[in-house]
Amino acid sequence: MITNNRVATAILATAATSFALLPVAQAAEIATARACVDAENVWVQVDFGTESDQPTKGGCATDFTDGLVALESAGFDVDYIDSEYGAMLTGIEDVAPTWTEDNPVYWSYWTGNVAADYTVAYESYMVGASGSTPEAGTVEAWVASDGSVEPSLTELAAAPAEDNPSQSSGSSADTGVFAVIAGILALVGGGLAALFTIPGLNIPGVVLPKL
């Protein structure tokens, strides 16, 4: 038989868990390259090349102590081998170019400085990904090519109008957060109401009003 105190403990634990999840609901996903660099993160862009069916992909890296860390932080699956010169990238998202004299394709690695108008000027890295130090507010780019092809991302586009509603109408993210808060308050309120109706309830350190 479940005791009153156990019921109370379960209700309070459920409420505490709900509040612990609130920061997750509040976290806003950074969906555009412009928003990413504006937030002093690093946007990672990958061009998989003409020999792959993979479309160009990008992601926001919030951890970018080096180039490999930035790739993984941006959500890419990375393959590499260790060498005497550090980690050597061999594949991104299972795309692994094979360099030959007849077809000298490899992963070229670029850093892009973002101008005030959000155009991007690239320079090829002279070090490998494990030896680079990406700067906040820049673009990291990878291109499967012979090294002569620059990254395709030349300007960071603004978010579509529907993703930037006016302040008076409120954002969908704010609406979602308010909905989560309302749900948690309803849960906690219902749980406390249930506690008040349990006869003989005694929770150490908690004084419940008499209804």
Short mmCIF file of C-alpha atoms in Angstrom, two decimals:
data_model
loop_
_atom_site.label_atom_id
_atom_site.label_comp_id
_atom_site.label_asym_id
_atom_site.label_seq_id
_atom_site.Cartn_x
_atom_site.Cartn_y
_atom_site.Cartn_z
CA MET A 1 0.00 0.00 0.00
CA ILE A 2 1.33 3.45 -0.94
CA THR A 3 1.55 5.77 2.05
CA ASN A 4 0.49 9.41 2.04
CA ASN A 5 4.09 10.53 2.42
CA ARG A 6 5.14 8.50 -0.62
CA VAL A 7 2.37 10.09 -2.68
CA ALA A 8 3.53 13.53 -1.59
CA THR A 9 7.14 12.71 -2.42
CA ALA A 10 6.16 11.54 -5.90
CA ILE A 11 4.19 14.73 -6.57
CA LEU A 12 7.01 16.99 -5.43
CA ALA A 13 9.57 15.01 -7.43
CA THR A 14 7.48 15.34 -10.57
CA ALA A 15 7.23 19.09 -10.10
CA ALA A 16 10.97 19.41 -9.51
CA THR A 17 11.73 17.41 -12.65
CA SER A 18 9.44 19.64 -14.68
CA PHE A 19 11.24 22.77 -13.52
CA ALA A 20 14.60 21.15 -14.29
CA LEU A 21 13.49 20.67 -17.89
CA LEU A 22 12.48 24.32 -18.30
CA PRO A 23 15.92 25.59 -19.44
CA VAL A 24 15.83 23.06 -22.28
CA ALA A 25 12.51 24.46 -23.48
CA GLN A 26 13.89 27.98 -23.18
CA ALA A 27 16.99 27.24 -25.26
CA ALA A 28 16.53 28.85 -28.69
CA GLU A 29 17.95 26.93 -31.62
CA ILE A 30 20.32 28.97 -33.74
CA ALA A 31 19.01 28.22 -37.20
CA THR A 32 20.86 30.68 -39.45
CA ALA A 33 24.50 31.47 -40.11
CA ARG A 34 23.91 35.17 -39.48
CA ALA A 35 22.35 34.53 -36.07
CA CYS A 36 25.18 32.15 -35.25
CA VAL A 37 28.01 34.60 -35.86
CA ASP A 38 26.04 37.46 -34.29
CA ALA A 39 25.94 35.34 -31.12
CA GLU A 40 29.76 35.09 -31.24
CA ASN A 41 29.70 31.45 -32.25
CA VAL A 42 31.23 29.83 -35.35
CA TRP A 43 29.25 28.76 -38.41
CA VAL A 44 30.55 25.56 -40.03
CA GLN A 45 29.81 25.07 -43.73
CA VAL A 46 30.51 21.84 -45.63
CA ASP A 47 30.49 21.54 -49.44
CA PHE A 48 30.59 17.82 -50.25
CA GLY A 49 31.75 18.31 -53.83
CA THR A 50 30.59 17.19 -57.24
CA GLU A 51 31.34 13.53 -56.61
CA SER A 52 28.86 13.29 -53.73
CA ASP A 53 25.07 13.37 -53.66
CA GLN A 54 25.16 15.12 -50.29
CA PRO A 55 23.78 18.67 -50.40
CA THR A 56 25.75 21.49 -48.85
CA LYS A 57 25.16 21.61 -45.11
CA GLY A 58 25.86 24.06 -42.32
CA GLY A 59 25.59 24.19 -38.55
CA CYS A 60 26.39 26.43 -35.62
CA ALA A 61 29.31 25.49 -33.40
CA THR A 62 29.14 26.74 -29.84
CA ASP A 63 32.35 24.91 -28.94
CA PHE A 64 35.28 25.64 -31.23
CA THR A 65 38.57 25.11 -29.43
CA ASP A 66 39.86 23.70 -32.73
CA GLY A 67 38.49 22.82 -36.15
CA LEU A 68 37.54 19.23 -35.34
CA VAL A 69 35.72 20.30 -32.20
CA ALA A 70 33.85 22.93 -34.21
CA LEU A 71 32.77 20.35 -36.81
CA GLU A 72 31.40 18.03 -34.16
CA SER A 73 29.79 20.85 -32.20
CA ALA A 74 27.98 21.92 -35.38
CA GLY A 75 26.46 18.44 -35.65
CA PHE A 76 28.70 16.74 -38.21
CA ASP A 77 29.93 13.15 -37.96
CA VAL A 78 33.69 13.23 -38.41
CA ASP A 79 36.26 10.54 -39.24
CA TYR A 80 39.97 11.11 -38.76
CA ILE A 81 43.22 9.32 -38.13
CA ASP A 82 45.98 10.28 -35.74
CA SER A 83 49.34 11.15 -37.23
CA GLU A 84 52.59 12.67 -36.06
CA TYR A 85 51.23 16.01 -37.23
CA GLY A 86 47.99 15.68 -35.27
CA ALA A 87 44.54 14.44 -36.20
CA MET A 88 44.07 14.13 -39.96
CA LEU A 89 40.51 14.49 -41.22
CA THR A 90 39.45 11.68 -43.56
CA GLY A 91 35.67 11.99 -43.75
CA ILE A 92 32.67 14.18 -42.97
CA GLU A 93 29.23 12.55 -42.87
CA ASP A 94 30.79 9.42 -44.43
CA VAL A 95 32.07 11.39 -47.42
CA ALA A 96 35.77 10.55 -47.72
CA PRO A 97 37.49 11.80 -50.89
CA THR A 98 40.33 9.62 -52.15
CA TRP A 99 43.25 11.64 -53.47
CA THR A 100 44.99 10.35 -56.58
CA GLU A 101 47.28 12.00 -59.10
CA ASP A 102 44.55 11.80 -61.71
CA ASN A 103 41.85 13.02 -59.33
CA PRO A 104 43.46 15.09 -56.56
CA VAL A 105 40.34 15.59 -54.45
CA TYR A 106 40.61 16.11 -50.70
CA TRP A 107 38.99 18.08 -47.89
CA SER A 108 40.25 21.65 -48.28
CA TYR A 109 39.87 23.71 -45.12
CA TRP A 110 39.00 27.41 -45.01
CA THR A 111 38.43 30.23 -42.55
CA GLY A 112 36.03 33.02 -43.43
CA ASN A 113 35.96 36.55 -42.02
CA VAL A 114 32.47 38.06 -41.92
CA ALA A 115 32.18 41.72 -42.96
CA ALA A 116 29.66 44.25 -41.67
CA ASP A 117 27.40 43.50 -44.64
CA TYR A 118 27.67 39.76 -43.86
CA THR A 119 29.73 38.92 -46.92
CA VAL A 120 32.43 36.32 -46.27
CA ALA A 121 36.07 36.53 -47.38
CA TYR A 122 37.91 33.20 -47.22
CA GLU A 123 41.49 32.16 -46.73
CA SER A 124 42.77 28.62 -46.93
CA TYR A 125 44.09 27.28 -43.64
CA MET A 126 47.79 26.49 -43.54
CA VAL A 127 47.30 24.08 -40.62
CA GLY A 128 45.12 21.05 -40.04
CA ALA A 129 41.84 21.10 -38.14
CA SER A 130 43.40 19.89 -34.90
CA GLY A 131 45.89 22.77 -35.03
CA SER A 132 43.51 25.59 -35.89
CA THR A 133 41.96 28.08 -33.49
CA PRO A 134 38.66 29.32 -34.96
CA GLU A 135 37.65 32.80 -33.85
CA ALA A 136 34.19 33.67 -32.58
CA GLY A 137 31.99 35.29 -35.20
CA THR A 138 33.69 33.63 -38.18
CA VAL A 139 32.93 30.85 -40.65
CA GLU A 140 34.73 27.52 -40.86
CA ALA A 141 34.34 25.86 -44.25
CA TRP A 142 35.22 22.50 -45.75
CA VAL A 143 35.18 21.77 -49.47
CA ALA A 144 35.76 18.42 -51.17
CA SER A 145 37.80 19.53 -54.19
CA ASP A 146 41.31 19.87 -55.56
CA GLY A 147 41.80 22.96 -53.39
CA SER A 148 41.01 25.51 -56.07
CA VAL A 149 37.28 25.73 -55.29
CA GLU A 150 36.32 28.24 -52.61
CA PRO A 151 33.36 27.62 -50.26
CA SER A 152 29.96 28.30 -51.77
CA LEU A 153 28.73 30.36 -48.80
CA THR A 154 29.71 33.91 -49.76
CA GLU A 155 27.06 35.87 -47.85
CA LEU A 156 25.13 35.15 -44.66
CA ALA A 157 21.48 35.60 -45.55
CA ALA A 158 18.97 37.16 -43.18
CA ALA A 159 16.27 34.94 -41.72
CA PRO A 160 13.01 34.83 -43.72
CA ALA A 161 10.41 37.42 -42.72
CA GLU A 162 8.14 34.80 -41.17
CA ASP A 163 10.94 33.83 -38.78
CA ASN A 164 11.21 37.45 -37.54
CA PRO A 165 7.73 38.46 -36.36
CA SER A 166 7.24 41.98 -35.02
CA GLN A 167 7.76 42.64 -31.35
CA SER A 168 4.07 43.38 -30.87
CA SER A 169 3.01 39.96 -32.11
CA GLY A 170 5.62 38.10 -30.07
CA SER A 171 7.86 35.29 -31.25
CA SER A 172 6.88 31.66 -31.55
CA ALA A 173 9.77 30.79 -29.23
CA ASP A 174 8.34 33.04 -26.51
CA THR A 175 4.91 31.53 -27.03
CA GLY A 176 6.37 28.07 -26.62
CA VAL A 177 8.14 29.04 -23.41
CA PHE A 178 4.97 30.56 -21.94
CA ALA A 179 3.07 27.38 -22.82
CA VAL A 180 5.68 25.27 -21.01
CA ILE A 181 5.54 27.52 -17.95
CA ALA A 182 1.74 27.42 -17.91
CA GLY A 183 1.81 23.64 -18.11
CA ILE A 184 4.30 23.36 -15.26
CA LEU A 185 2.29 25.73 -13.08
CA ALA A 186 -0.83 23.69 -13.76
CA LEU A 187 1.04 20.52 -12.79
CA VAL A 188 2.42 22.03 -9.62
CA GLY A 189 -0.92 23.58 -8.71
CA GLY A 190 -2.71 20.29 -9.18
CA GLY A 191 -0.07 18.47 -7.18
CA LEU A 192 -0.29 20.91 -4.27
CA ALA A 193 -4.07 20.72 -4.32
CA ALA A 194 -3.77 16.96 -4.05
CA LEU A 195 -1.37 17.32 -1.12
CA PHE A 196 -3.83 19.49 0.77
CA THR A 197 -6.51 16.79 0.56
CA ILE A 198 -4.39 13.95 1.96
CA PRO A 199 -5.39 13.34 5.59
CA GLY A 200 -2.65 13.04 8.15
CA LEU A 201 0.06 14.11 5.72
CA ASN A 202 3.38 14.96 7.35
CA ILE A 203 6.31 16.14 5.20
CA PRO A 204 9.41 17.09 7.21
CA GLY A 205 10.16 20.78 6.82
CA VAL A 206 6.92 21.52 4.94
CA VAL A 207 3.85 23.07 6.57
CA LEU A 208 0.65 22.68 4.56
CA PRO A 209 -2.35 24.96 5.17
CA LYS A 210 -5.59 23.46 6.38
CA LEU A 211 -8.39 23.51 3.79
#
